[in-house]
Coordinates of C-alpha atoms in Angstrom, one line a residue:
M1 CA 58.3 40.6 173.6
E2 CA 56.8 39.6 177.0
K3 CA 58.3 36.1 176.6
T4 CA 61.7 37.6 176.0
L5 CA 61.5 39.7 179.2
T6 CA 60.5 36.7 181.2
I7 CA 63.4 34.7 180.0
G8 CA 65.8 37.6 180.5
L9 CA 65.3 37.5 184.2
T10 CA 67.3 34.4 184.4
L11 CA 70.0 35.2 181.8
F12 CA 73.6 34.6 182.6
L13 CA 76.3 36.7 181.0
T14 CA 79.7 35.1 180.7
L15 CA 82.7 37.2 179.8
C16 CA 86.0 35.8 179.1
V17 CA 88.8 38.2 179.8
D18 CA 92.4 37.3 179.1
I19 CA 94.8 40.0 180.2
P20 CA 98.6 39.3 179.5
Q21 CA 100.9 39.5 182.4
A22 CA 97.9 39.7 184.7
G23 CA 97.7 36.0 185.5
G24 CA 99.1 35.2 189.0
R25 CA 99.0 38.8 190.0
K26 CA 95.6 38.6 191.7
E27 CA 95.5 39.5 195.3
G28 CA 94.5 36.9 197.9
S29 CA 95.5 33.3 198.6
N30 CA 93.3 31.9 195.8
A31 CA 94.8 34.0 193.1
E32 CA 97.0 31.4 191.7
N33 CA 94.3 28.8 191.7
K34 CA 91.8 31.1 190.1
S35 CA 94.3 31.9 187.5
S36 CA 94.8 28.3 186.7
S37 CA 91.1 27.6 186.7
R38 CA 90.5 30.6 184.4
S39 CA 93.1 29.5 182.0
S40 CA 91.7 25.9 182.0
D41 CA 88.2 27.3 181.7
A42 CA 89.2 29.5 178.8
K43 CA 90.8 26.6 177.1
A44 CA 87.7 24.6 177.6
G45 CA 85.5 27.4 176.2
R46 CA 84.2 28.4 179.5
C47 CA 84.1 32.0 180.9
S48 CA 86.2 33.3 183.8
Y49 CA 83.5 35.5 185.2
T50 CA 79.8 35.1 185.4
F51 CA 77.4 38.1 185.7
I52 CA 73.8 37.8 186.6
V53 CA 71.9 40.4 184.6
P54 CA 68.6 41.3 186.2
Q55 CA 65.4 41.5 184.1
Q56 CA 67.1 39.8 181.1
K57 CA 66.9 36.3 180.0
L58 CA 69.8 35.0 177.8
T59 CA 70.0 31.7 176.1
G60 CA 73.8 31.7 176.1
A61 CA 76.9 33.3 177.6
L62 CA 78.6 36.6 176.6
C63 CA 82.4 36.3 176.5
L64 CA 84.8 39.3 176.4
N65 CA 88.4 38.7 175.6
T66 CA 90.5 41.6 176.7
Q67 CA 93.8 40.3 175.5
S68 CA 95.5 43.0 173.3
A69 CA 96.7 42.1 169.9
T70 CA 100.4 41.9 169.1
T71 CA 101.9 45.0 167.5
N72 CA 102.4 44.7 163.7
H73 CA 105.6 46.6 162.6
S74 CA 104.8 46.4 158.9
E75 CA 101.5 48.1 159.3
V76 CA 103.2 50.9 161.3
A77 CA 105.7 51.4 158.6
A78 CA 102.9 51.5 156.0
L79 CA 101.0 54.0 158.1
R80 CA 104.1 56.2 158.4
A81 CA 104.7 56.0 154.6
E82 CA 101.1 56.9 154.0
L83 CA 101.5 59.8 156.5
R84 CA 104.6 61.1 154.6
R85 CA 102.8 60.7 151.3
Q86 CA 99.8 62.7 152.6
Q87 CA 102.2 65.3 154.0
E88 CA 103.9 65.7 150.6
Q89 CA 100.5 66.0 149.0
L90 CA 99.6 68.6 151.6
E91 CA 102.8 70.5 150.7
K92 CA 102.0 70.3 147.0
L93 CA 98.5 71.5 147.7
R94 CA 99.9 74.4 149.8
G95 CA 102.2 75.4 146.8
Q96 CA 99.3 75.1 144.4
L97 CA 97.3 77.3 146.7
E98 CA 100.0 79.9 146.8
Q99 CA 100.3 79.9 143.0
E100 CA 96.5 80.1 142.6
G101 CA 96.5 83.1 145.1
T102 CA 99.2 84.8 142.9
L103 CA 97.1 84.2 139.8
A104 CA 94.1 85.5 141.6
L105 CA 96.0 88.7 142.4
E106 CA 97.1 89.0 138.7
V107 CA 93.5 88.4 137.6
R108 CA 92.3 91.1 140.0
T109 CA 94.9 93.5 138.7
L110 CA 94.1 92.7 135.0
R111 CA 90.4 93.2 135.9
K112 CA 91.1 96.6 137.2
E113 CA 93.2 97.5 134.1
S114 CA 90.4 96.1 131.9
I115 CA 87.9 98.4 133.7
S116 CA 90.2 101.4 133.2
M117 CA 90.8 100.4 129.6
N118 CA 87.0 100.1 129.0
S119 CA 86.6 103.6 130.4
R120 CA 89.3 104.9 128.1
I121 CA 87.7 103.2 125.1
A122 CA 84.3 104.6 126.0
Q123 CA 85.9 108.1 126.2
L124 CA 87.6 107.6 122.8
Y125 CA 84.4 106.4 121.3
A126 CA 82.7 109.5 122.6
Q127 CA 85.4 111.6 121.0
L128 CA 85.1 109.7 117.8
L129 CA 81.4 110.2 117.7
H130 CA 81.9 113.9 118.3
E131 CA 84.4 114.0 115.4
V132 CA 82.0 112.1 113.1
I133 CA 79.2 114.5 113.9
H134 CA 81.6 117.4 113.3
K135 CA 82.8 116.0 110.0
K136 CA 79.2 115.5 109.0
D137 CA 78.4 119.1 109.8
Q138 CA 81.5 120.1 107.8
A139 CA 80.3 117.9 104.9
L140 CA 76.9 119.7 104.9
E141 CA 78.6 123.0 105.0
Q142 CA 80.9 122.0 102.1
Q143 CA 77.9 120.8 100.1
R144 CA 76.3 124.2 100.7
V145 CA 79.4 126.0 99.5
E146 CA 79.6 123.7 96.5
N147 CA 76.0 124.5 95.6
L148 CA 76.9 128.2 95.9
L149 CA 79.9 127.6 93.8
L150 CA 77.8 125.8 91.1
N151 CA 75.4 128.7 91.1
A152 CA 78.3 131.1 90.7
T153 CA 79.7 129.0 87.9
T154 CA 76.4 129.0 86.1
Q155 CA 76.3 132.8 86.4
A156 CA 79.9 132.9 85.1
L157 CA 79.0 130.7 82.2
Q158 CA 76.1 133.0 81.4
V159 CA 78.5 136.0 81.5
S160 CA 80.9 134.1 79.3
S161 CA 78.1 133.5 76.8
N162 CA 77.3 137.2 76.8
Y163 CA 81.0 137.8 76.3
R164 CA 81.1 135.6 73.3
E165 CA 78.2 137.5 71.8
L166 CA 80.1 140.7 72.5
E167 CA 83.1 139.2 70.8
K168 CA 81.2 138.5 67.7
K169 CA 80.0 142.1 67.6
Y170 CA 83.6 143.2 68.2
G171 CA 84.7 141.1 65.2
A172 CA 82.1 142.9 63.1
L173 CA 83.4 146.2 64.4
T174 CA 87.0 145.4 63.7
S175 CA 86.2 144.3 60.2
M176 CA 84.3 147.6 59.7
M177 CA 87.2 149.5 61.1
S178 CA 89.6 147.7 58.7
S179 CA 87.5 148.7 55.7
Q180 CA 87.3 152.3 57.0
N181 CA 91.1 152.4 57.4
Q182 CA 91.5 151.2 53.8
F183 CA 89.0 153.9 52.8
I184 CA 91.0 156.5 54.7
A185 CA 94.2 155.3 53.0
R186 CA 92.6 155.8 49.6
L187 CA 91.5 159.2 50.6
E188 CA 95.1 160.1 51.7
K189 CA 96.4 159.0 48.3
Q190 CA 93.8 161.3 46.6
C191 CA 94.8 164.2 48.9
Q192 CA 98.4 164.0 47.6
C193 CA 97.2 165.5 44.3
R194 CA 95.6 168.6 45.8
D195 CA 96.9 171.7 47.4
S196 CA 97.2 172.2 51.1
T197 CA 93.8 173.9 51.5
Q198 CA 91.9 171.3 49.6
S199 CA 93.9 168.6 51.4
S200 CA 92.8 169.9 54.8
L201 CA 89.2 170.0 53.7
V202 CA 89.3 166.5 52.4
L203 CA 90.9 165.2 55.6
T204 CA 88.2 166.7 57.7
E205 CA 85.3 165.5 55.5
P206 CA 85.7 161.7 55.5
P207 CA 85.0 161.2 59.2
K208 CA 81.8 163.2 58.8
S209 CA 80.7 161.1 55.8
Q210 CA 81.9 158.0 57.7
S211 CA 79.7 158.9 60.7
V212 CA 76.7 159.1 58.4
V213 CA 77.5 155.9 56.5
H214 CA 78.3 153.9 59.7
P215 CA 76.2 155.2 62.6
N216 CA 77.3 152.3 64.8
Y217 CA 80.5 154.2 65.5
S218 CA 79.0 155.8 68.4
S219 CA 79.2 155.6 72.2
E220 CA 77.7 152.1 72.1
A221 CA 80.6 150.8 69.9
I222 CA 83.2 152.4 72.1
E223 CA 81.5 150.9 75.2
M224 CA 81.4 147.5 73.6
T225 CA 85.2 147.7 72.8
N226 CA 85.9 148.7 76.4
D227 CA 83.9 145.6 77.7
V228 CA 85.9 143.3 75.6
Q229 CA 89.2 144.6 77.0
R230 CA 88.1 145.2 80.5
D231 CA 87.8 142.5 83.2
Q232 CA 84.1 141.7 83.8
S233 CA 84.5 141.4 87.6
A234 CA 86.5 144.6 88.2
P235 CA 85.5 148.2 87.9
P236 CA 87.0 150.0 84.8
P237 CA 90.4 151.6 85.6
Q238 CA 90.4 155.4 85.6
Q239 CA 93.9 155.7 84.0
A240 CA 96.4 153.0 83.1
H241 CA 99.5 153.3 81.0
T242 CA 101.7 150.4 79.7
G243 CA 104.7 151.1 77.5
G244 CA 103.6 154.7 77.0
V245 CA 100.2 153.8 75.4
P246 CA 97.0 155.3 76.9
S247 CA 94.3 152.9 78.1
L248 CA 90.8 152.6 76.7
P249 CA 88.5 155.4 77.6
T250 CA 85.9 154.7 80.2
T251 CA 83.5 157.5 79.3
T252 CA 81.6 158.1 76.1
P253 CA 83.1 160.7 73.8
S254 CA 81.1 163.8 73.0
T255 CA 81.4 163.4 69.2
P256 CA 81.1 160.2 67.1
T257 CA 84.1 161.3 65.0
E258 CA 86.6 160.3 67.8
P259 CA 88.5 157.1 66.8
P260 CA 86.9 154.1 68.7
F261 CA 90.2 152.2 69.3
V262 CA 92.3 154.8 71.1
S263 CA 94.5 152.1 72.7
F264 CA 96.0 151.2 69.3
P265 CA 99.3 152.9 68.6
V266 CA 99.7 155.0 65.5
T267 CA 100.7 152.5 62.8
K268 CA 101.9 152.8 59.3
T269 CA 99.6 150.0 58.1
P270 CA 96.2 149.1 59.4
G271 CA 96.9 145.3 59.7
P272 CA 95.8 142.9 60.9
W273 CA 99.0 140.9 61.4
R274 CA 99.8 137.2 62.0
D275 CA 101.6 137.9 65.3
C276 CA 103.7 140.5 67.0
Q277 CA 106.8 139.4 65.1
H278 CA 105.0 140.2 61.9
V279 CA 104.1 143.6 63.5
L280 CA 107.8 144.2 64.2
E281 CA 108.8 143.2 60.7
S282 CA 106.2 145.6 59.3
G283 CA 108.1 148.5 60.9
E284 CA 106.0 148.9 64.0
A285 CA 108.4 149.1 66.9
I286 CA 106.1 150.6 69.6
S287 CA 104.7 148.3 72.3
G288 CA 100.9 148.4 72.4
I289 CA 97.7 146.6 71.5
Y290 CA 97.6 145.3 67.9
L291 CA 94.9 143.5 65.9
L292 CA 96.0 140.0 64.9
R293 CA 94.4 137.6 62.4
L294 CA 95.2 133.9 63.1
Q295 CA 95.7 132.4 59.6
S296 CA 95.2 128.8 60.8
A297 CA 91.7 129.7 62.2
N298 CA 90.9 132.8 60.2
R299 CA 89.8 134.7 63.4
L300 CA 90.6 138.1 64.7
L301 CA 91.9 139.0 68.2
Q302 CA 93.7 141.7 70.0
A303 CA 97.0 141.2 71.9
W304 CA 99.6 143.3 73.5
C305 CA 102.9 143.3 71.5
E306 CA 106.0 143.8 73.5
Q307 CA 108.6 145.5 71.3
S308 CA 111.1 146.8 73.9
Q309 CA 112.3 143.5 75.5
A310 CA 114.7 140.9 74.1
Q311 CA 114.7 142.4 70.5
G312 CA 110.9 142.7 70.5
G313 CA 108.4 140.8 68.5
W314 CA 106.8 139.2 71.6
T315 CA 103.1 138.4 71.7
V316 CA 102.1 138.7 75.4
I317 CA 99.8 135.8 76.4
Q318 CA 99.6 136.5 80.1
R319 CA 100.5 139.4 82.4
R320 CA 100.2 140.0 86.2
Q321 CA 101.2 143.4 87.7
D322 CA 98.7 144.8 90.2
G323 CA 96.1 142.2 91.2
S324 CA 93.3 144.1 89.5
V325 CA 92.0 141.0 87.7
N326 CA 90.7 137.8 89.3
F327 CA 92.4 134.8 87.7
F328 CA 90.3 132.2 89.7
R329 CA 88.1 131.5 86.6
T330 CA 86.3 128.7 84.9
W331 CA 87.3 126.5 82.0
E332 CA 85.3 128.5 79.5
Q333 CA 86.8 131.8 80.6
Y334 CA 90.4 130.4 80.4
K335 CA 89.5 129.1 77.0
Q336 CA 88.2 132.4 75.6
G337 CA 90.5 134.8 77.5
F338 CA 89.8 137.6 80.0
G339 CA 91.2 140.7 81.6
N340 CA 92.6 144.1 80.4
L341 CA 94.9 144.1 77.4
D342 CA 96.8 147.1 78.7
G343 CA 96.9 145.6 82.2
E344 CA 96.4 142.1 83.6
Y345 CA 95.0 139.6 81.2
W346 CA 95.0 136.1 79.8
L347 CA 94.9 135.7 76.0
G348 CA 92.8 132.5 76.0
L349 CA 93.7 128.8 75.5
E350 CA 91.8 128.5 72.2
H351 CA 93.5 131.6 70.7
L352 CA 96.9 130.3 72.0
Y353 CA 96.3 126.9 70.4
W354 CA 95.6 128.4 67.0
L355 CA 98.4 131.0 67.4
T356 CA 101.0 128.4 68.0
K357 CA 99.9 126.3 65.0
Q358 CA 101.0 129.1 62.6
A359 CA 104.7 128.5 63.2
Q360 CA 107.3 127.2 65.7
Y361 CA 107.2 129.4 68.8
K362 CA 109.4 129.9 71.8
L363 CA 108.2 131.0 75.3
R364 CA 109.8 133.7 77.5
V365 CA 108.7 134.1 81.1
A366 CA 109.7 137.5 82.6
L367 CA 109.6 137.8 86.4
E368 CA 110.2 140.7 88.8
D369 CA 110.2 140.6 92.6
W370 CA 109.3 143.3 95.1
Q371 CA 113.0 144.5 95.4
G372 CA 113.1 145.2 91.7
R373 CA 115.2 142.2 90.6
Q374 CA 114.2 141.0 87.1
V375 CA 114.9 137.5 85.8
F376 CA 113.7 135.4 82.9
A377 CA 113.2 131.8 81.8
E378 CA 113.0 130.8 78.1
Y379 CA 112.0 127.6 76.4
D380 CA 113.1 127.0 72.8
S381 CA 109.7 125.5 71.8
F382 CA 106.1 126.0 73.0
H383 CA 102.7 125.0 71.8
L384 CA 99.4 123.6 73.1
E385 CA 97.4 120.5 72.1
P386 CA 93.7 121.1 71.1
E387 CA 90.8 121.2 73.6
S388 CA 90.1 117.5 72.9
D389 CA 93.4 116.9 74.7
W390 CA 92.7 119.5 77.4
Y391 CA 95.2 122.0 75.9
R392 CA 98.2 119.9 77.0
L393 CA 101.4 121.8 77.4
R394 CA 104.4 121.0 75.1
L395 CA 107.7 122.6 76.1
G396 CA 111.3 122.6 74.8
Q397 CA 114.7 123.1 76.5
Y398 CA 115.1 125.7 79.2
H399 CA 117.7 128.4 79.5
G400 CA 117.7 131.6 81.5
N401 CA 118.5 132.9 85.1
A402 CA 115.2 132.4 86.9
G403 CA 115.5 128.7 87.3
D404 CA 113.4 126.0 85.6
S405 CA 110.0 125.8 87.3
L406 CA 107.8 124.9 84.3
S407 CA 109.4 121.8 82.9
W408 CA 107.8 119.8 85.8
H409 CA 104.4 120.8 84.2
N410 CA 105.5 119.7 80.7
N411 CA 103.0 117.3 79.0
K412 CA 100.3 118.1 81.6
A413 CA 96.7 119.0 80.8
F414 CA 95.3 122.4 81.8
T415 CA 93.2 122.3 85.0
T416 CA 90.5 124.7 86.3
L417 CA 88.1 124.6 89.2
D418 CA 85.4 123.0 87.0
R419 CA 87.7 120.8 84.9
D420 CA 90.1 118.7 87.1
K421 CA 92.7 117.1 84.8
D422 CA 95.7 117.0 87.2
S423 CA 97.5 114.0 88.7
Y424 CA 96.5 114.8 92.3
S425 CA 93.7 113.0 94.1
G426 CA 92.0 116.4 94.7
N427 CA 91.7 119.4 92.5
C428 CA 94.9 121.5 92.4
A429 CA 93.0 124.5 91.1
H430 CA 91.0 124.5 94.3
Y431 CA 94.1 124.8 96.4
Q432 CA 96.2 127.0 94.1
K433 CA 93.3 129.4 93.3
G434 CA 93.9 129.6 89.6
G435 CA 94.1 127.7 86.3
W436 CA 97.4 126.1 85.2
W437 CA 99.0 123.0 83.8
Y438 CA 99.0 121.4 87.2
H439 CA 100.8 118.2 88.1
M440 CA 100.8 117.3 91.8
C441 CA 100.3 120.2 92.2
A442 CA 102.7 123.0 91.1
H443 CA 106.3 124.2 90.9
S444 CA 105.0 127.4 89.3
N445 CA 101.6 129.1 89.7
L446 CA 101.6 132.3 87.7
N447 CA 97.8 132.5 87.6
G448 CA 97.4 132.3 91.4
V449 CA 96.4 135.0 93.9
W450 CA 98.4 138.3 93.6
Y451 CA 99.7 139.1 97.1
R452 CA 101.2 142.5 97.9
G453 CA 104.7 142.6 99.4
G454 CA 106.2 139.3 98.5
H455 CA 106.0 136.8 101.3
Y456 CA 102.5 135.9 102.2
R457 CA 100.5 133.8 104.6
S458 CA 97.9 131.4 103.3
R459 CA 96.6 128.0 104.1
Y460 CA 97.9 126.8 100.8
Q461 CA 100.6 128.0 98.4
D462 CA 98.3 129.9 96.1
G463 CA 100.3 133.0 95.3
V464 CA 101.9 134.1 92.0
Y465 CA 105.1 132.1 92.5
W466 CA 108.0 130.6 90.6
A467 CA 109.5 128.0 92.9
E468 CA 113.1 128.3 91.6
F469 CA 112.9 132.1 92.2
H470 CA 112.1 132.9 95.9
G471 CA 110.1 129.7 96.5
G472 CA 106.5 128.9 96.7
S473 CA 105.6 131.3 99.6
Y474 CA 106.7 134.4 97.8
S475 CA 104.2 136.2 95.5
L476 CA 106.0 138.0 92.7
K477 CA 105.3 141.6 91.8
R478 CA 105.3 141.4 88.0
V479 CA 104.9 138.4 85.7
S480 CA 104.5 138.2 81.9
M481 CA 104.4 135.2 79.5
M482 CA 105.3 136.0 75.9
I483 CA 105.9 134.0 72.7
K484 CA 107.5 134.7 69.3
P485 CA 108.5 132.6 66.3
T486 CA 111.9 130.9 66.6

């Protein structure tokens, strides 16, 4: 380093500068000579100017050529083309930038909408959760009601079992009554041979001997008969008359000699009969309660015989008139029958099945509205299938002036609250509040709720209605279903 500085003290710097159009333009008298000597020196590789640089020692000369390069037009054109291309790319980039800005605005708008939609979804989810909780509470309440209903059904079945036991006792009493009627008939024949005084004595004596021989003809027997004919869920009526026949007594008679079946009309023969047509053919033309014996089943039952309508001979299988009997019953109750024979009652599906097996029967449905208008619907054949086929309904052709609201139920099984045999996804008996040959669900509902006044308000169509006569929202005043042999 020290050696370089020592040598640098004597360094010569030679710069060669060649400026166009500058030669011969130097001031002074030696300008032209200097120009020629510079040009000759430049050509010879020598420098035009010599600088002495202090404190530096150079081994050679430094030459600077200041001559400007010649302008290249092709390069200028290429530069301009490149500039245009870059401007076009810049315009494209500016357009893309504007499009991206528009997209950014749309994305921002969509993001706001998404936020509001998420808020709405969260609100709907909260409502749905509330509804689910509410439905769950309703399901629990429904389960509680169903449990209560099952308990009530169990109690009803127990009552029905007690009813069957009473029916057996009733059958024994009716048989005893039949034998006593025959005994009285024999006594009447014996009385024909005696004078009037002796006849009166004989007529008064048999009941006393009868009370001694059959002590069961007491208040207990009469009360048992009342229970068979009276609805189990309603208090006993104080006074009821149908067709001029007095109802069953509700109090115990003071003496055991009073006849126990006061609701029977006075008849020429004791019976029992096959049906009410047989009663009419036997000369009994008074409407009332008669004892029937079903030949196909060899069983006894009581039924109301209607002898004043449509030439008589009609066995009443159902009647509604005042709402005193609850028809929202179980399968077993509809099977065995219930109600008051001189009021509202249902004969019983099992009795009806065996009754219609005796002969070919037709059905008459008598209807009356709250304005007193009476109409009817008749079907030329009527019978039921056995319980193994759920007492399926079989109907014939319709005629009448009430309109046909029962053929829609033809070939349908009977349905109750505890036996759902209808075609509906739910239980029609639950909505219609009765037992019937429901389809999906009903064009007629004669075992529904008896509403007073005709038009009624209810969540469901559960009144006593015939759709072709005033429609499903009108509960009829009086309804009766009757059958007789064709």
